[in-house]
Amino acid sequence: MRNLIVACAAAGSVAVLSGCAASGGLSKADKRFQRGEYETAIELYKADVAKGKEIAMANYKIGEAYRLSNRVEQAESYYKAALDGGVKNADAGFNYGLALKANGKFEEAAAQFQQYATNGTNRTLVARAEREAQNAQASTQLTAMRTNNEVTPLDQINTPSAEFSATIKPDTKELIFASGRDGKKYPGNGEGFNDLYAIKFDDAQKMTGGTVQSYEAVAMNPGAAAAPATPGSPTATPAKDSGKPLFNKANTHEASATYSPDGKMMIFARSNDGSKKGFLSVDLYASYFRGGTWTEPELVKGVNNSKADDFSPVLSPDGQTLYFASSRPGGQGGNDLYKATMGANNRFSAPENLGDQINTPGNENFPAVAPDGTLYFSSDGHPGLGKLDLFRVEKNGKVTNLGAPINSNGDDFAPYLTANDMGVFASNRAGGKGSDDLYMFRKKPLKLVTFYAEGKVVGVNGKTGTSAPLANETVDVLNSAGQKVQSVQTGADGSFKVKLDSSATYALVADRTGYFTARQGVSTVGRTPAQDQLPNEMNDISIPVNLTLTEIVKNKAIVVENIFYDYNKWDIRPDAAAELDKMVQTLVDNPEISIELSSHTDARGKDAFNQTLSQKRAQSAVDYIISKGIAKTRITAKGYGETKPVIKTAKTEEEHQKNRRTEFKVTKINAPAGTTN
């Protein structure tokens, strides 16, 4: 955002430019610098560097000229050269940090700001440096945040010159914006003076088609009969048909038009021509549509401050509150946001600062109000992605960065909300046509995800081990509290599919008399892909589930995997506890069975020792299971030592490990409750 006078992004610009009369002894570069003619000053200072003339200070002044014309990202190398050259300036280190931040070098910026906070001599900047260091550290996290928005350049409007500050005139639905595309160049940054322009889109929803016209031509030929003007300026008189421009003046900037709900009152920002002060200060002006024409713009009474720039006005949707930015004294620092309300006398009240939750020692500019009343604004004082970012004020007062792709490491500013989730903003990000360009943004329709558990129920013959799909088997879906929330029947091939909620945890259970209950946990928590990874508006995601019902055979040993003990010990380790918890669940799911839990050792060691150790290990496992609520009458412990090896001639460690095992077998099958044997 290079259009400093109307945009007023650079903190301290008024202080630097005020009192611009050139004093004796100043170089040509210094004189240009003091008059705010930064573009010419930069070239003159570069010539001084080439000649070896006061190199450190000349480099610093180049950096300052870029910063004060809001091109601080281009100042980085000059600030560094100045500091390396030993420049004597109390603010150099802080301003170097700003340049690093503007270029997205957040870790380097944080270190630079922290160094200035420790060693700097400008007390005001020392306090700000501490906050900037925190912001830069927070910005490293923001770079990874990407929101569900899409951004499209309005290329039928954009030119190599600046385009920014868009709004829609409510009665005619024209898009009004500022641009420096025509006229004399402003010496502060080498770009054109800003004027107001208008376009009537052929497709307003997509913002396509139409022809850009000077706002002057549109305003003076409204194409509609006069209507009662909005109250607010009883002394205003219609402009005389003098042939002179009414809104777009030569050698001044005009930008940031805003309208009353009926379109009959217009407030905008205009600079003076610099003939008296030596620089272009900015004030708010109002014009009213009366008698078929617009009145001569006049200063908005009671709102402007003679010692400051007042700019980027916006009216609330009901037209009763005027928000704007100002560099006036008494704020938090830099530019602050203010508001004034329409009083009973149809004049605005004294402006009120929006407070330190919104305003910072940096710059807050370009407020905007969505149709639902939500306040948006631009700032470089809150954690962001580089220079100015767009922010939203939440209902609880918290300020939220809108994130990429709306924000970038360039200036992203001047939002206008056409709906609660779409609108227009300006940016000088890479890839544009040049300077500031207008972009449309909208929240993409949220892509939806439906989760399913999908799989088969298979039955296994307990004696032969053969398996086959089970048709017409009931699968129960239990929630995290163990309550059944739905059931589904398997098809002829044993398959099933059941819908699940997102961010939920389930257990799928199949149960058949004479078989071990089959259970599998399923969770959809954290499984929803990112929006940019979803191919369709509606997306089905299946989670595979396989439920195996194994026939219960009495006295058939079943190995319990992954039950390990420390050497010569029988304590239940955490990894063994996790496996024994599965055994607990098996006993809960199959209340009709009683089991023997056995422990086996390998053949190494003495027989008696192995027998005692295996019995203690088996008993420890049983005690653990009983501690989880299983009746002790349903489970017994048995240590077999080395008497029942799986591999009788074990030689390798792997073979010995197979012999060191824990098993269980069903010793009794009780009749289900309510039945008889």
XYZ file of C-alpha atoms in Angstrom:
677
model
C 0.000 0.000 0.000
C 2.141 2.814 -1.291
C -0.466 5.554 -1.297
C 0.724 7.022 1.944
C -1.232 10.233 2.111
C -4.679 8.712 1.921
C -3.694 5.268 3.174
C -1.452 6.667 5.936
C 0.160 3.341 6.724
C 3.559 4.570 7.844
C 3.757 5.504 11.509
C 5.371 8.847 12.162
C 4.905 10.238 8.652
C 3.254 13.415 9.884
C 6.008 14.113 12.379
C 8.701 13.630 9.751
C 7.028 15.822 7.157
C 5.753 18.661 9.317
C 7.864 21.795 9.325
C 9.165 20.989 5.884
C 10.776 24.328 5.027
C 14.316 23.525 3.987
C 16.950 24.820 6.397
C 20.369 26.064 5.426
C 23.195 23.591 4.969
C 21.001 20.678 3.894
C 21.958 18.625 0.878
C 19.636 18.318 -2.109
C 18.699 14.823 -0.914
C 17.902 16.087 2.590
C 15.753 18.900 1.201
C 13.758 16.466 -0.910
C 13.461 14.143 2.067
C 12.132 16.908 4.310
C 9.534 17.885 1.718
C 8.345 14.288 1.581
C 9.580 13.837 -1.997
C 10.918 10.406 -1.148
C 11.169 9.026 -4.673
C 13.624 11.754 -5.720
C 15.399 11.660 -2.344
C 16.108 7.934 -2.727
C 17.917 8.456 -6.024
C 19.943 11.358 -4.609
C 20.979 9.361 -1.528
C 21.949 6.409 -3.720
C 24.179 8.777 -5.666
C 25.780 9.866 -2.367
C 26.497 6.220 -1.497
C 28.075 5.670 -4.912
C 30.326 8.679 -4.285
C 31.295 7.417 -0.828
C 29.624 10.395 0.828
C 28.410 9.712 4.409
C 27.600 6.173 3.366
C 26.049 4.923 6.618
C 23.688 7.880 7.029
C 22.795 7.924 3.330
C 21.855 4.241 3.501
C 19.764 4.914 6.584
C 17.939 7.783 4.854
C 17.220 5.512 1.865
C 15.705 2.999 4.273
C 13.679 5.756 5.929
C 12.443 7.064 2.582
C 11.210 3.589 1.677
C 9.606 3.136 5.100
C 7.869 6.527 5.080
C 6.480 5.887 1.602
C 5.264 2.525 2.887
C 7.780 0.354 1.097
C 9.572 -0.800 4.232
C 10.188 -4.260 2.750
C 12.582 -2.566 0.295
C 14.428 -0.867 3.160
C 15.915 -4.023 4.721
C 19.287 -4.054 2.949
C 19.770 -0.288 3.451
C 19.045 -0.439 7.183
C 21.482 -3.345 7.522
C 24.163 -1.483 5.576
C 23.605 1.571 7.774
C 23.892 -0.451 10.994
C 26.954 -2.313 9.724
C 28.438 1.089 8.891
C 27.903 2.344 12.448
C 25.119 4.827 11.751
C 24.320 7.083 14.678
C 20.538 6.947 14.983
C 18.529 5.777 17.979
C 15.740 4.261 15.874
C 17.794 2.378 13.270
C 17.705 -1.017 14.986
C 13.944 -0.875 15.532
C 13.230 0.149 11.952
C 15.465 -2.667 10.711
C 13.246 -5.048 12.683
C 10.188 -3.634 10.903
C 11.804 -4.309 7.533
C 12.645 -7.898 8.519
C 9.058 -8.438 9.669
C 7.678 -7.000 6.432
C 9.736 -9.567 4.505
C 8.394 -12.460 6.574
C 11.694 -13.040 8.411
C 9.943 -13.400 11.741
C 12.656 -15.145 13.745
C 15.265 -12.573 12.688
C 12.788 -9.771 13.371
C 12.012 -11.141 16.840
C 15.734 -11.237 17.661
C 16.221 -7.696 16.356
C 13.280 -6.337 18.336
C 14.429 -8.150 21.472
C 17.894 -6.684 21.068
C 16.387 -3.212 20.707
C 14.149 -3.768 23.746
C 17.301 -4.544 25.742
C 19.705 -1.942 24.359
C 17.573 0.724 22.626
C 17.564 4.323 23.840
C 14.197 5.533 22.490
C 11.885 4.727 25.412
C 8.753 4.783 23.302
C 10.218 2.346 20.793
C 11.718 0.145 23.530
C 8.226 -0.532 24.878
C 6.916 -1.165 21.373
C 9.880 -3.411 20.539
C 8.922 -5.804 23.331
C 5.464 -6.185 21.838
C 6.825 -6.468 18.306
C 9.155 -9.271 19.433
C 6.168 -11.185 20.824
C 4.159 -10.524 17.660
C 6.977 -11.772 15.436
C 7.213 -14.996 17.422
C 3.442 -15.475 17.184
C 3.572 -14.817 13.444
C 5.620 -17.963 12.861
C 2.541 -19.976 13.863
C 0.194 -17.883 11.687
C 2.158 -18.748 8.563
C 0.917 -22.349 8.837
C -2.738 -21.322 9.215
C -4.854 -21.469 6.080
C -8.570 -20.770 6.059
C -11.378 -22.013 3.840
C -11.459 -18.888 1.676
C -10.721 -18.251 -1.967
C -9.258 -15.009 -3.310
C -9.738 -13.776 -6.884
C -8.194 -10.625 -8.407
C -10.624 -8.128 -9.966
C -8.523 -7.864 -13.103
C -11.117 -5.921 -15.085
C -10.424 -3.104 -12.590
C -6.762 -3.556 -11.632
C -3.979 -1.675 -13.416
C -0.233 -1.179 -12.783
C -1.317 1.809 -10.657
C -2.950 1.523 -7.244
C -6.556 0.389 -6.752
C -7.941 0.200 -3.219
C -10.751 1.235 -0.842
C -13.723 -0.350 -2.602
C -17.330 0.141 -1.527
C -20.736 -0.344 -3.120
C -23.074 2.604 -3.498
C -26.337 1.214 -2.056
C -28.837 2.906 -4.395
C -27.072 2.311 -7.715
C -25.055 -0.841 -6.802
C -21.939 0.619 -8.396
C -18.547 -0.349 -7.017
C -16.696 2.822 -6.031
C -12.933 2.632 -5.520
C -9.782 4.755 -5.454
C -7.036 4.593 -8.063
C -3.924 6.509 -9.066
C -4.226 5.524 -12.734
C -4.600 9.030 -14.175
C -3.081 12.439 -13.660
C 0.011 13.943 -12.118
C 2.490 11.844 -10.171
C 2.762 12.320 -6.412
C 6.438 12.956 -5.496
C 6.159 11.014 -2.241
C 6.233 7.658 -4.005
C 6.234 8.321 -7.749
C 2.674 7.071 -8.241
C -0.347 8.992 -9.409
C -2.609 11.091 -7.201
C -5.603 8.992 -6.163
C -9.081 9.729 -7.498
C -12.451 8.036 -7.155
C -13.761 5.731 -9.886
C -16.909 3.676 -10.405
C -17.957 0.506 -12.209
C -21.357 -1.126 -12.649
C -20.786 -4.869 -12.948
C -22.681 -6.926 -15.483
C -22.643 -9.776 -12.952
C -22.667 -8.249 -9.478
C -22.365 -11.603 -7.700
C -19.178 -12.600 -9.529
C -18.013 -8.972 -9.953
C -17.366 -9.377 -13.652
C -18.031 -7.214 -16.713
C -18.741 -3.511 -16.799
C -16.714 -0.424 -17.642
C -14.710 1.736 -15.242
C -15.629 5.414 -15.300
C -14.433 8.478 -13.458
C -16.579 8.969 -10.387
C -16.968 12.587 -11.398
C -18.887 11.601 -14.538
C -21.056 9.095 -12.692
C -21.861 11.413 -9.796
C -22.825 14.362 -12.004
C -25.083 12.186 -14.161
C -26.919 10.025 -11.623
C -29.595 8.929 -14.070
C -32.335 9.167 -11.462
C -34.679 11.804 -10.153
C -33.655 13.667 -7.056
C -34.657 12.122 -3.760
C -34.719 13.519 -0.231
C -31.186 13.733 1.117
C -30.065 12.112 4.320
C -30.129 14.632 7.196
C -26.805 15.748 8.505
C -25.837 19.055 6.924
C -28.656 21.606 6.970
C -26.401 24.341 5.593
C -25.164 22.360 2.584
C -25.957 23.874 -0.793
C -25.907 22.297 -4.233
C -22.662 22.740 -6.141
C -22.721 25.321 -8.884
C -22.323 24.124 -12.434
C -18.882 25.680 -12.790
C -17.416 22.919 -14.908
C -14.775 22.327 -12.233
C -14.374 18.861 -10.709
C -16.586 18.341 -7.703
C -14.878 15.318 -6.142
C -11.628 14.483 -7.954
C -9.383 17.504 -7.576
C -6.009 18.035 -9.195
C -2.973 17.690 -6.899
C -5.009 16.075 -4.103
C -5.858 12.526 -3.135
C -9.448 11.276 -2.863
C -10.294 7.819 -1.551
C -12.439 5.685 0.754
C -15.976 6.715 -0.133
C -18.757 5.512 2.168
C -22.514 6.075 1.902
C -25.642 6.343 4.004
C -28.086 3.442 3.522
C -30.107 5.415 0.940
C -26.994 6.491 -0.978
C -27.725 10.204 -0.558
C -24.900 11.088 1.846
C -21.303 10.442 0.894
C -18.277 10.753 3.189
C -14.780 10.363 1.786
C -11.133 11.215 2.517
C -9.337 14.047 0.764
C -5.876 15.514 1.199
C -5.065 19.183 0.807
C -2.814 20.267 -2.064
C 0.256 20.842 0.123
C 0.561 24.526 -0.757
C 0.423 25.661 2.872
C 2.018 22.911 4.927
C 4.492 21.363 2.540
C 2.838 17.969 2.778
C -0.615 16.601 2.087
C -2.631 16.115 5.254
C -5.936 14.258 5.040
C -9.424 15.078 6.317
C -12.942 13.683 6.009
C -15.417 15.410 3.702
C -19.158 14.971 3.188
C -21.434 15.639 0.213
C -25.234 15.307 -0.083
C -27.452 14.513 -3.035
C -30.041 17.315 -3.256
C -32.056 18.809 -6.013
C -30.762 16.313 -8.530
C -27.088 17.001 -7.858
C -24.410 16.608 -5.214
C -23.457 19.425 -2.859
C -19.955 20.859 -2.733
C -17.970 18.593 -0.354
C -17.336 20.141 3.046
C -15.379 19.073 6.113
C -17.282 16.727 8.424
C -17.823 18.943 11.425
C -16.659 17.850 14.860
C -14.761 14.816 13.551
C -11.552 16.035 11.893
C -8.458 16.926 13.888
C -6.306 19.784 12.616
C -3.133 18.169 13.967
C -3.575 14.803 12.320
C -4.601 12.785 9.292
C -8.185 11.497 9.419
C -8.954 8.950 6.737
C -10.597 5.651 5.651
C -14.144 6.476 6.828
C -16.900 3.849 6.835
C -20.520 4.108 7.951
C -22.218 1.266 9.806
C -25.019 -0.528 7.905
C -27.652 1.648 9.633
C -25.721 4.850 8.887
C -25.671 5.907 12.530
C -22.000 5.279 13.351
C -18.971 6.591 11.509
C -15.736 4.628 11.927
C -12.433 6.039 10.695
C -8.672 6.016 11.258
C -6.662 8.903 12.635
C -3.102 9.754 13.631
C -4.321 12.330 16.172
C -2.547 12.733 19.534
C -3.774 10.741 22.519
C -4.080 7.353 20.809
C -2.211 4.115 21.363
C 0.442 5.084 18.805
C 0.645 5.199 15.019
C -2.855 5.312 13.523
C -5.830 4.341 15.688
C -9.455 3.535 14.940
C -12.199 5.876 16.189
C -15.958 6.076 15.998
C -18.507 8.895 16.129
C -22.266 8.460 16.355
C -25.020 10.470 14.716
C -26.737 12.603 17.348
C -30.226 14.034 17.653
C -29.067 17.189 15.836
C -28.009 15.103 12.834
C -24.350 15.798 13.539
C -21.708 13.350 14.620
C -20.606 13.211 18.239
C -17.025 13.729 19.367
C -14.869 10.798 18.163
C -14.188 7.960 20.595
C -11.036 5.811 20.478
C -11.891 2.109 20.101
C -9.493 1.170 22.900
C -6.331 -0.863 23.387
C -7.895 -4.234 22.654
C -8.165 -3.128 19.016
C -5.638 -0.283 18.761
C -1.921 -0.925 19.270
C 1.322 1.075 19.191
C 1.395 0.124 15.499
C -1.125 1.194 12.855
C -4.812 0.315 12.684
C -6.458 1.486 9.457
C -9.429 0.963 7.162
C -12.290 -0.210 9.358
C -15.212 -2.057 7.777
C -18.539 -3.291 9.146
C -20.163 -6.470 7.849
C -23.951 -6.657 7.377
C -24.196 -8.506 10.714
C -22.348 -5.676 12.504
C -18.964 -7.428 12.840
C -16.045 -4.988 12.737
C -13.082 -5.664 10.447
C -9.915 -3.603 10.054
C -6.297 -3.572 8.875
C -3.333 -3.553 11.241
C 0.410 -4.042 11.443
C 0.364 -3.926 15.252
C -1.238 -7.335 15.870
C 0.546 -10.609 14.998
C 0.400 -10.954 11.217
C 2.068 -12.326 8.115
C 4.260 -9.332 7.300
C 2.911 -5.837 6.793
C -0.766 -4.878 7.122
C -3.126 -7.820 7.683
C -6.910 -8.025 7.875
C -8.507 -8.736 11.253
C -11.977 -9.388 12.641
C -13.298 -8.416 16.076
C -15.151 -11.394 17.583
C -18.235 -11.068 19.784
C -16.094 -11.483 22.899
C -13.864 -8.601 21.759
C -10.958 -10.828 20.714
C -9.102 -9.740 17.589
C -8.603 -12.578 15.075
C -6.244 -12.635 12.097
C -8.137 -13.711 8.949
C -5.180 -15.866 7.880
C -4.066 -16.941 4.423
C -5.061 -16.798 1.635
C -6.739 -13.458 2.474
C -3.607 -12.222 4.228
C -0.105 -12.354 2.745
C 3.321 -10.964 3.620
C 2.409 -7.772 1.747
C -0.108 -5.090 2.698
C -3.632 -6.524 2.904
C -6.070 -3.775 3.782
C -9.257 -1.820 3.119
C -11.851 -4.602 3.449
C -15.439 -4.146 2.321
C -17.959 -6.846 3.233
C -20.656 -7.447 0.625
C -21.999 -10.263 2.813
C -20.965 -11.758 6.138
C -18.469 -14.124 4.481
C -17.494 -12.360 1.262
C -16.285 -9.014 0.043
C -13.438 -7.020 -1.494
C -10.053 -5.935 -0.170
C -6.828 -4.419 -1.480
C -3.348 -5.930 -1.498
C 0.079 -5.300 -2.968
C 0.958 -8.994 -2.770
C 3.148 -10.676 -5.342
C 1.429 -11.679 -8.558
C -0.737 -8.593 -8.970
C -0.703 -6.077 -11.787
C 1.359 -3.638 -9.739
C 1.131 -1.496 -6.612
C -2.209 -2.150 -4.852
C -4.825 -4.325 -6.525
C -8.411 -5.188 -5.640
C -9.335 -8.766 -4.790
C -12.632 -10.474 -4.132
C -12.762 -13.027 -1.331
C -15.435 -15.474 -0.284
C -15.658 -18.402 2.066
C -15.812 -21.600 0.089
C -18.836 -23.834 0.647
C -17.780 -26.264 3.343
C -17.042 -29.678 1.925
C -18.859 -32.311 3.952
C -17.640 -35.681 5.142
C -19.727 -38.727 6.063
C -18.016 -41.547 7.926
C -18.964 -45.209 7.611
C -17.749 -48.366 9.327
C -17.605 -51.006 6.635
C -16.509 -54.629 6.753
C -17.481 -58.272 7.257
C -18.442 -60.664 10.030
C -16.651 -63.996 9.739
C -17.209 -67.160 11.755
C -14.283 -69.476 12.616
C -14.695 -73.177 13.409
C -13.028 -73.679 16.770
C -11.727 -77.145 15.944
C -10.679 -76.896 12.298
C -9.883 -73.191 12.096
C -11.810 -72.808 8.852
C -13.728 -69.566 8.358
C -16.799 -68.435 6.461
C -18.829 -65.203 6.199
C -21.856 -65.024 8.474
C -25.093 -63.804 6.892
C -27.882 -62.077 8.816
C -25.577 -61.470 11.781
C -26.366 -58.509 14.019
C -23.653 -55.883 14.529
C -24.299 -53.514 17.432
C -22.757 -50.028 17.493
C -21.935 -48.861 21.021
C -20.997 -45.301 21.965
C -18.107 -44.347 24.241
C -20.339 -44.951 27.275
C -21.077 -48.503 26.129
C -24.674 -47.742 25.155
C -26.097 -49.258 21.974
C -26.905 -46.463 19.518
C -27.752 -48.524 16.421
C -27.612 -52.000 14.876
C -27.106 -53.347 11.381
C -27.555 -56.793 9.792
C -24.936 -58.426 7.610
C -25.755 -59.339 4.032
C -25.490 -62.706 2.348
C -21.710 -62.301 2.059
C -21.343 -61.240 5.689
C -20.738 -57.604 4.783
C -22.182 -54.565 6.551
C -21.969 -50.782 6.395
C -23.096 -48.383 9.087
C -22.991 -44.566 9.270
C -21.007 -42.903 12.062
C -20.916 -39.400 13.492
C -17.791 -37.292 13.137
C -15.585 -36.727 16.192
C -17.005 -39.762 18.002
C -15.678 -43.040 19.407
C -17.475 -46.368 19.022
C -17.191 -50.105 19.582
C -18.682 -52.472 16.993
C -19.774 -55.766 18.504
C -21.003 -59.057 17.029
C -22.281 -61.757 19.381
C -23.409 -65.354 18.761
C -24.153 -68.135 21.238
C -21.239 -70.549 21.490
C -18.722 -68.079 20.068
C -16.361 -65.558 21.573
C -17.889 -62.095 21.157
C -16.153 -60.064 18.430
C -15.402 -56.432 19.224
C -13.475 -53.662 17.430
C -13.024 -50.052 18.437
C -13.570 -47.328 15.838
C -12.955 -43.586 16.182
C -13.679 -40.710 13.808
C -11.968 -38.177 16.082
C -9.352 -36.209 14.153
C -9.973 -38.167 10.937
C -11.677 -35.402 8.949
C -9.234 -34.355 6.195
C -8.393 -30.706 5.549
C -10.756 -28.952 3.163
C -8.164 -28.701 0.400
C -7.677 -32.473 0.545
C -11.333 -33.277 -0.103
C -12.114 -33.820 -3.807
C -15.901 -33.380 -3.717
C -18.587 -31.296 -2.023
C -19.883 -34.524 -0.414
C -17.276 -37.109 0.590
C -17.734 -40.612 2.019
C -14.936 -42.042 4.154
C -15.060 -45.726 5.077
C -13.241 -47.153 8.080
C -12.513 -50.880 7.644
C -13.839 -53.205 10.339
C -13.405 -56.975 10.513
C -15.299 -58.880 13.191
C -14.291 -62.512 13.725
C -16.564 -64.789 15.771
C -14.470 -67.758 16.941
C -16.276 -70.865 18.167
C -15.627 -71.677 21.843
C -13.998 -75.056 22.388
C -13.544 -76.198 25.959
C -9.987 -76.898 27.126
C -8.397 -75.631 23.924
C -5.405 -73.448 24.755
C -5.365 -69.975 23.247
C -2.174 -67.914 23.427
C -2.454 -64.427 24.893
C 0.055 -62.450 22.874
C 2.567 -59.888 24.192
C 2.492 -60.817 27.897
C 6.078 -60.197 28.964
C 7.731 -60.117 32.382
C 11.036 -58.721 33.549
C 13.756 -61.299 34.218
C 13.041 -63.429 37.270
C 9.987 -61.271 38.120
C 6.234 -61.674 37.999
C 5.039 -58.065 38.294
C 2.534 -56.956 35.645
C 4.275 -54.488 33.356
C 2.287 -51.681 31.629
C 2.583 -53.401 28.257
C 1.256 -56.653 29.745
C -1.565 -54.765 31.489
C -2.794 -53.468 28.120
C -3.055 -57.052 26.832
C -4.721 -58.318 30.004
C -7.305 -55.544 29.656
C -8.343 -57.227 26.417
C -8.823 -60.467 28.374
C -10.980 -58.563 30.858
C -13.122 -57.340 27.947
C -13.405 -60.907 26.627
C -14.730 -62.093 29.992
C -17.152 -59.144 30.155
C -18.392 -59.851 26.622
C -18.738 -63.592 27.351
C -20.231 -63.833 30.853
C -21.099 -67.520 30.406
C -17.498 -68.776 30.365
C -14.971 -69.589 33.075
C -11.295 -69.902 32.224
C -7.935 -71.126 33.363
C -5.069 -68.711 32.792
C -1.726 -70.462 32.559
C 1.898 -69.368 32.412
C 4.741 -71.338 30.820
C 8.529 -71.006 30.902
C 11.208 -72.277 28.586
C 13.344 -75.292 29.504
C 16.345 -73.290 30.677
C 16.785 -73.148 34.439
C 15.876 -75.621 37.186
C 12.499 -77.359 37.046
C 11.382 -76.289 40.524
C 12.380 -72.680 39.937
C 10.510 -72.573 36.639
C 7.430 -74.127 38.214
C 7.333 -71.599 41.044
C 8.018 -68.649 38.727
C 5.282 -69.668 36.274
C 2.747 -70.085 39.075
C 3.548 -66.630 40.466
C 3.251 -65.082 37.008
C -0.066 -66.791 36.337
C -1.397 -65.693 39.721
C -0.275 -62.093 39.135
C -2.183 -62.044 35.853
C -5.284 -63.514 37.465
C -5.096 -61.056 40.366
C -4.898 -58.196 37.871
C -7.986 -59.453 35.999
C -9.941 -59.896 39.254
C -8.965 -56.319 40.245
C -10.836 -55.140 37.170
C -14.134 -56.555 38.414
C -14.141 -60.135 37.131
C -15.491 -62.620 39.700
C -12.684 -64.784 41.069
C -14.901 -67.854 40.683
C -14.614 -67.453 36.899
C -10.822 -67.624 36.611
C -8.042 -69.793 38.024
C -4.254 -69.498 37.783
C -2.048 -72.360 36.755
C 1.723 -72.426 36.345
C 3.080 -75.226 34.188
C 6.741 -74.298 34.318
C 8.600 -75.989 31.471
C 6.348 -79.082 31.330
C 4.324 -78.158 28.226
C 6.654 -76.711 25.615
C 5.327 -75.815 22.178
C 8.738 -76.664 20.709
C 10.265 -79.528 22.649
C 13.743 -79.198 21.132
C 13.936 -75.408 21.219
C 17.431 -74.056 20.470
C 17.088 -70.490 19.211
C 15.951 -67.529 21.278
C 12.904 -67.221 19.039
C 11.953 -70.822 19.787
C 12.486 -70.318 23.536
C 10.253 -67.214 23.345
C 7.419 -69.303 21.898
C 7.692 -71.638 24.874
C 7.629 -68.668 27.313
C 3.951 -67.877 26.860
C 0.680 -67.076 28.571
C -2.447 -68.974 27.568
C -6.042 -69.313 28.544
C -8.587 -72.034 27.968
C -12.291 -72.236 28.623
C -12.930 -74.690 31.407
C -16.665 -74.219 31.762
C -19.523 -72.860 29.691
C -22.474 -71.857 31.811
C -25.966 -71.700 30.381
C -27.028 -68.133 29.550
C -29.246 -66.468 32.144
C -32.854 -67.577 31.852
C -32.053 -70.973 30.273
C -31.435 -74.491 31.576
C -28.874 -77.126 30.605
